[in-house]
mmCIF file with all atom_site columns, C-alpha atoms in Angstrom:
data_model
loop_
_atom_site.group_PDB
_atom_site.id
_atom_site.type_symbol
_atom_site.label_atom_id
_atom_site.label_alt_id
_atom_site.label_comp_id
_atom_site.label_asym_id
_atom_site.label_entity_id
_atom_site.label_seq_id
_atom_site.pdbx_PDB_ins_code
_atom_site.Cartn_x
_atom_site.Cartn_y
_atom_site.Cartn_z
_atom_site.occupancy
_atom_site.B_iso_or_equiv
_atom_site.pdbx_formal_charge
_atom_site.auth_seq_id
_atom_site.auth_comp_id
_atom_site.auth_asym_id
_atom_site.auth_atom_id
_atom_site.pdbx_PDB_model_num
ATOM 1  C CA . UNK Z 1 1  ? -104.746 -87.849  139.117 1.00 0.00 ? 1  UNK Z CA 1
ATOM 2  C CA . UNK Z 1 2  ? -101.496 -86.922  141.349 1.00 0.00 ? 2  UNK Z CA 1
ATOM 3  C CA . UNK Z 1 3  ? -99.847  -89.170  144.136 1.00 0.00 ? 3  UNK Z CA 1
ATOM 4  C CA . UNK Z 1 4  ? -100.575 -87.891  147.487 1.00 0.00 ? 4  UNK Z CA 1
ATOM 5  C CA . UNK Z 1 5  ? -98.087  -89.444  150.063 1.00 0.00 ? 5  UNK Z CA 1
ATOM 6  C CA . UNK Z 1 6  ? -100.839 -89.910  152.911 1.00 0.00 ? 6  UNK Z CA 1
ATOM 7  C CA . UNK Z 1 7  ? -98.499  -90.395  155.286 1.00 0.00 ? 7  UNK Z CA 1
ATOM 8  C CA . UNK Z 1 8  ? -98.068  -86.831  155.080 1.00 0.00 ? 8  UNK Z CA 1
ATOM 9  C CA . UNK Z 1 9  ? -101.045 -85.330  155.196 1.00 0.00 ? 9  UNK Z CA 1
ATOM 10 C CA . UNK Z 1 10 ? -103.315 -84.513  157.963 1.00 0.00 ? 10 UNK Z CA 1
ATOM 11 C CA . UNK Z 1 11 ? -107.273 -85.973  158.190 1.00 0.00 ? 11 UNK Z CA 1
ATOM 12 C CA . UNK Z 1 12 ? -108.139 -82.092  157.461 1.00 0.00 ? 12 UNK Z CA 1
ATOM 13 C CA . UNK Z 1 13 ? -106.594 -82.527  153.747 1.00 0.00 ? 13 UNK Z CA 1
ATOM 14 C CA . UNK Z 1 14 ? -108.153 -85.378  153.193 1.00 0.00 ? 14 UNK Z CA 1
ATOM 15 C CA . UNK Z 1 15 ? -111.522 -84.504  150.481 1.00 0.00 ? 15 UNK Z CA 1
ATOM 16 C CA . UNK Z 1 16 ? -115.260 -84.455  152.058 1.00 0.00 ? 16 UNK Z CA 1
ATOM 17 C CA . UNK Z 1 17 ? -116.008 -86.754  149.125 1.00 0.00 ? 17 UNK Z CA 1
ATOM 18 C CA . UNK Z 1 18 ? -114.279 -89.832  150.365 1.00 0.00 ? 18 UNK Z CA 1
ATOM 19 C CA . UNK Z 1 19 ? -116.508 -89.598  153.546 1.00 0.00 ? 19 UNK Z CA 1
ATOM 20 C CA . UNK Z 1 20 ? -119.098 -91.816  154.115 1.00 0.00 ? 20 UNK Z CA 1
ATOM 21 C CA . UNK Z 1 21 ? -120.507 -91.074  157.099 1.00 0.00 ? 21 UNK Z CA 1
ATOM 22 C CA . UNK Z 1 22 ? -119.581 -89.398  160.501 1.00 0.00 ? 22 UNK Z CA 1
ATOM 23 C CA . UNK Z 1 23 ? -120.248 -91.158  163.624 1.00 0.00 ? 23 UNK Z CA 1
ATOM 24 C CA . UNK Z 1 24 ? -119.431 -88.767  167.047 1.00 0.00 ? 24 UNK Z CA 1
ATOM 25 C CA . UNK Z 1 25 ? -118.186 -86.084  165.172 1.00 0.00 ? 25 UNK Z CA 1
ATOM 26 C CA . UNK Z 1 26 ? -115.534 -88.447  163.494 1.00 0.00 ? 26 UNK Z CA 1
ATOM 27 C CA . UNK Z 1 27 ? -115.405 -89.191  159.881 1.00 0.00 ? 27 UNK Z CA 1
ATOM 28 C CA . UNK Z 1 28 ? -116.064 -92.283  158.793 1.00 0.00 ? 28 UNK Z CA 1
ATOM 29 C CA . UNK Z 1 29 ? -114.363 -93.365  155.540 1.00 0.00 ? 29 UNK Z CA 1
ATOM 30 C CA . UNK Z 1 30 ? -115.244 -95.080  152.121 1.00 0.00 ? 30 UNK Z CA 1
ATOM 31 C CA . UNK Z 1 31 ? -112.763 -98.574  152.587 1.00 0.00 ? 31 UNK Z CA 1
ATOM 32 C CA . UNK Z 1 32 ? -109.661 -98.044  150.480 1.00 0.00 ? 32 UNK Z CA 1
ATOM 33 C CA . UNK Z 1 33 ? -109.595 -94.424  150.292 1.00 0.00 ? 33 UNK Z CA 1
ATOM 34 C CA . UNK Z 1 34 ? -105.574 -94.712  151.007 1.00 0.00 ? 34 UNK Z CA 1
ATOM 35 C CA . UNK Z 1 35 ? -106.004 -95.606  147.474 1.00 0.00 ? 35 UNK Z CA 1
ATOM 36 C CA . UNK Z 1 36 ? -107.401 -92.211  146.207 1.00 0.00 ? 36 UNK Z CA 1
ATOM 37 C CA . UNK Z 1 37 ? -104.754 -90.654  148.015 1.00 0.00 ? 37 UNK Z CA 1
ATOM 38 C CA . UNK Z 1 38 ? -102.084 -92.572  146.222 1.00 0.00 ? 38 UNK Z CA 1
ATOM 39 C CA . UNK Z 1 39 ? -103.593 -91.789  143.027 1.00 0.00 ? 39 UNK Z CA 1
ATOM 40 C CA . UNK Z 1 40 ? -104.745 -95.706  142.163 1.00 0.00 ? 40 UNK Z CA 1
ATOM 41 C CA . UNK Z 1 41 ? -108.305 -95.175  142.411 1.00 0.00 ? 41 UNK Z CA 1
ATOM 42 C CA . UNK Z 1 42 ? -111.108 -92.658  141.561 1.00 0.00 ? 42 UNK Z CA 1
ATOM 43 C CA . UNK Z 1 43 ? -113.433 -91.353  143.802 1.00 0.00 ? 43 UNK Z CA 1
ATOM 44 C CA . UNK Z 1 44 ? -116.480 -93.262  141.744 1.00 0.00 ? 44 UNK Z CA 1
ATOM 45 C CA . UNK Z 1 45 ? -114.353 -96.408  141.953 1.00 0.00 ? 45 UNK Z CA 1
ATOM 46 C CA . UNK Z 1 46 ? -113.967 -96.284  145.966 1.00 0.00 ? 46 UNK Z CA 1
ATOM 47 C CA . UNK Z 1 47 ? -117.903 -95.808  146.436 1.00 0.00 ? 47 UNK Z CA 1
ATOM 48 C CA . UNK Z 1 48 ? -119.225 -98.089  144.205 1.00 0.00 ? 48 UNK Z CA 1
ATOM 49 C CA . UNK Z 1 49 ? -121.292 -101.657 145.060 1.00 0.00 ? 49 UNK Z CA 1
ATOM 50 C CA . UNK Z 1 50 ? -120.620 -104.644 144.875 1.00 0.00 ? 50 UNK Z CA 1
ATOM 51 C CA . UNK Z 1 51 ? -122.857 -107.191 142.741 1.00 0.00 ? 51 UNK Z CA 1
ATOM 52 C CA . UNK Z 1 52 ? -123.410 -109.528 146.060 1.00 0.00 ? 52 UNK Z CA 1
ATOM 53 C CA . UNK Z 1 53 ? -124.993 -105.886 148.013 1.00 0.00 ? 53 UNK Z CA 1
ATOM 54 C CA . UNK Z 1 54 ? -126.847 -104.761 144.755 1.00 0.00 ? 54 UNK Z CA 1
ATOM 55 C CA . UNK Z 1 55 ? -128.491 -108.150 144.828 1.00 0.00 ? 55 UNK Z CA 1
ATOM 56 C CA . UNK Z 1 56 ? -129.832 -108.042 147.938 1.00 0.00 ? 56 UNK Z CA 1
ATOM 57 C CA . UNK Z 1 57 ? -130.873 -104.864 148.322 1.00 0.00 ? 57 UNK Z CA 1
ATOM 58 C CA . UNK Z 1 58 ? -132.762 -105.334 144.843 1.00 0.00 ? 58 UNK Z CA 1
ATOM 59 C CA . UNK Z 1 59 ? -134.447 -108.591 146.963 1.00 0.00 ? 59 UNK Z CA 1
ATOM 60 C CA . UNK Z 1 60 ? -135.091 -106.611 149.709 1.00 0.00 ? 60 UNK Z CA 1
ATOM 61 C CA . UNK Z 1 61 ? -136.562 -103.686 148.024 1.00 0.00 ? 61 UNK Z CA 1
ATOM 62 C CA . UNK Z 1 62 ? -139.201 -105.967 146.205 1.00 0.00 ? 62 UNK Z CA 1
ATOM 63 C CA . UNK Z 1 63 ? -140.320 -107.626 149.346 1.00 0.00 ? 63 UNK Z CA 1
ATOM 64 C CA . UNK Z 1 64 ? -140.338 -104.314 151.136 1.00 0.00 ? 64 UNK Z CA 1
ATOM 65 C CA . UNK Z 1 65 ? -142.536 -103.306 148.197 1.00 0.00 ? 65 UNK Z CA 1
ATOM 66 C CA . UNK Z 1 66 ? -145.138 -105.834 148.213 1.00 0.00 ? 66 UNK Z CA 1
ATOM 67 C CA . UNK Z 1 67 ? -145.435 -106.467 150.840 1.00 0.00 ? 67 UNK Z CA 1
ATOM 68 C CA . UNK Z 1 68 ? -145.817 -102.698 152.544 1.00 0.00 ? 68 UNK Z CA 1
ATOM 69 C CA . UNK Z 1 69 ? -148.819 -100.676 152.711 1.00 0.00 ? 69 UNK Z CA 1
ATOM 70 C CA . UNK Z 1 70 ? -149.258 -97.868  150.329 1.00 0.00 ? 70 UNK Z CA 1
ATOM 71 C CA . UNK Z 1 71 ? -148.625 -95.185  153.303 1.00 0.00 ? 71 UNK Z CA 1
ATOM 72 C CA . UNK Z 1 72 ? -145.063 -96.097  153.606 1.00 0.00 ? 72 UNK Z CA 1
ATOM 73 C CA . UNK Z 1 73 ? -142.179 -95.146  151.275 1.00 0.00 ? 73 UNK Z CA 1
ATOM 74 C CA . UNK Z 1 74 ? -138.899 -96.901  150.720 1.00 0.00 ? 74 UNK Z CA 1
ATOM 75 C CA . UNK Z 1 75 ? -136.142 -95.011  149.879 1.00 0.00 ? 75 UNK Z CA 1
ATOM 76 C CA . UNK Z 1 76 ? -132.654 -96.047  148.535 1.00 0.00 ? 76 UNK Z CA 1
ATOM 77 C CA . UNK Z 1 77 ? -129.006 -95.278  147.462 1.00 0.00 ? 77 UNK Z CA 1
ATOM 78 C CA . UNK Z 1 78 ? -127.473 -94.533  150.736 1.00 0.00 ? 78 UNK Z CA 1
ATOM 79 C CA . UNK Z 1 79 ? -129.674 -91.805  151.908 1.00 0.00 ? 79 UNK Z CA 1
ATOM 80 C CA . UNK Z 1 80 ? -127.805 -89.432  153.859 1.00 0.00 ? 80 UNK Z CA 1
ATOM 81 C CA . UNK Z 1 81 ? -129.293 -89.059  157.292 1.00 0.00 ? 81 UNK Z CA 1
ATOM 82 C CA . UNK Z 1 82 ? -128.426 -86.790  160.265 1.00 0.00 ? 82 UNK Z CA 1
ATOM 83 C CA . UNK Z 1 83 ? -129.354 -88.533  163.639 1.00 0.00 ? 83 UNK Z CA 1
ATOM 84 C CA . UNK Z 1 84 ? -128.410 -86.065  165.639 1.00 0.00 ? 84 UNK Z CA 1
ATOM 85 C CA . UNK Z 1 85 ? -125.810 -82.973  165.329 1.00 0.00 ? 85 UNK Z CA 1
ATOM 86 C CA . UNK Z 1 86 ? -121.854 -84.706  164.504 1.00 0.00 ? 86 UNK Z CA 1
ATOM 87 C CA . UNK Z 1 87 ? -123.867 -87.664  163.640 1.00 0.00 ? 87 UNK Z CA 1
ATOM 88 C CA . UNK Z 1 88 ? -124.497 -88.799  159.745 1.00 0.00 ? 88 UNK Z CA 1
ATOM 89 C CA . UNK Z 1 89 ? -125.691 -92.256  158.463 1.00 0.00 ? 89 UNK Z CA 1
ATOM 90 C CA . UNK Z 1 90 ? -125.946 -93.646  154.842 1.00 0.00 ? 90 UNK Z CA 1
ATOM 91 C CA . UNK Z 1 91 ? -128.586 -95.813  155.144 1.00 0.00 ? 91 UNK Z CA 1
ATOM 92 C CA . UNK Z 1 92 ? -128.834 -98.689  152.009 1.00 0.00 ? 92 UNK Z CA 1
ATOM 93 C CA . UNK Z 1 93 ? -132.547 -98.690  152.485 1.00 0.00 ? 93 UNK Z CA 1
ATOM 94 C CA . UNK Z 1 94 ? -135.227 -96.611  154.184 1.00 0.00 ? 94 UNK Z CA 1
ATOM 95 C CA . UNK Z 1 95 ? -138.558 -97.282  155.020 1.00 0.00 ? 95 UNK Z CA 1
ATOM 96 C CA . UNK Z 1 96 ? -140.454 -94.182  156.067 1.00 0.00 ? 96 UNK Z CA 1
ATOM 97 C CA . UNK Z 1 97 ? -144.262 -93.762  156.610 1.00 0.00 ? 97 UNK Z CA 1
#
């Protein structure tokens, strides 16, 4: 992977992949993605989970799951979501009927 000084490149140059969502039209960005841009990190390593939000989303999921009626479906793994146009949401966990 090569070096990118960031300082010298625009938000236009900057990969679609290391979004994570856009809120107003702006771009929203995976936490440390100076990284990628240095060449320190991978995408995968940038937009991984941490054990602590695995956890509880795994705790959440099987309450969600027992507790639910079979006409709803919960959906996971940050489901990409448009609310409205310049608008996208990753949303952990989704509960849709």
């Amino acid at each position: 992977m090569q070096a990118i000084e960031y300082t010298d490149i625009s938000y236009a140059e900057i990969p679609e992949v290391l979004i994570y969502e856009i809120s107003e039209g702006k771009a929203v960005y995976y936490r440390d993605y100076k990284d990628y841009l240095r060449g320190e990190k991978s995408p995968e390593e940038l937009m991984g989970s941490s054990y602590l939000q695995v956890f509880v989303i795994m705790k959440i999921m099987k309450h969600l799951l027992i507790h639910l009626p079979d006409t709803y479906h919960v959906f996971t793994n940050e489901l990409g979501v448009i609310v409205k146009e310049g608008c996208r949401r990753s949303i952990d966990i989704a509960v849709y009927s």
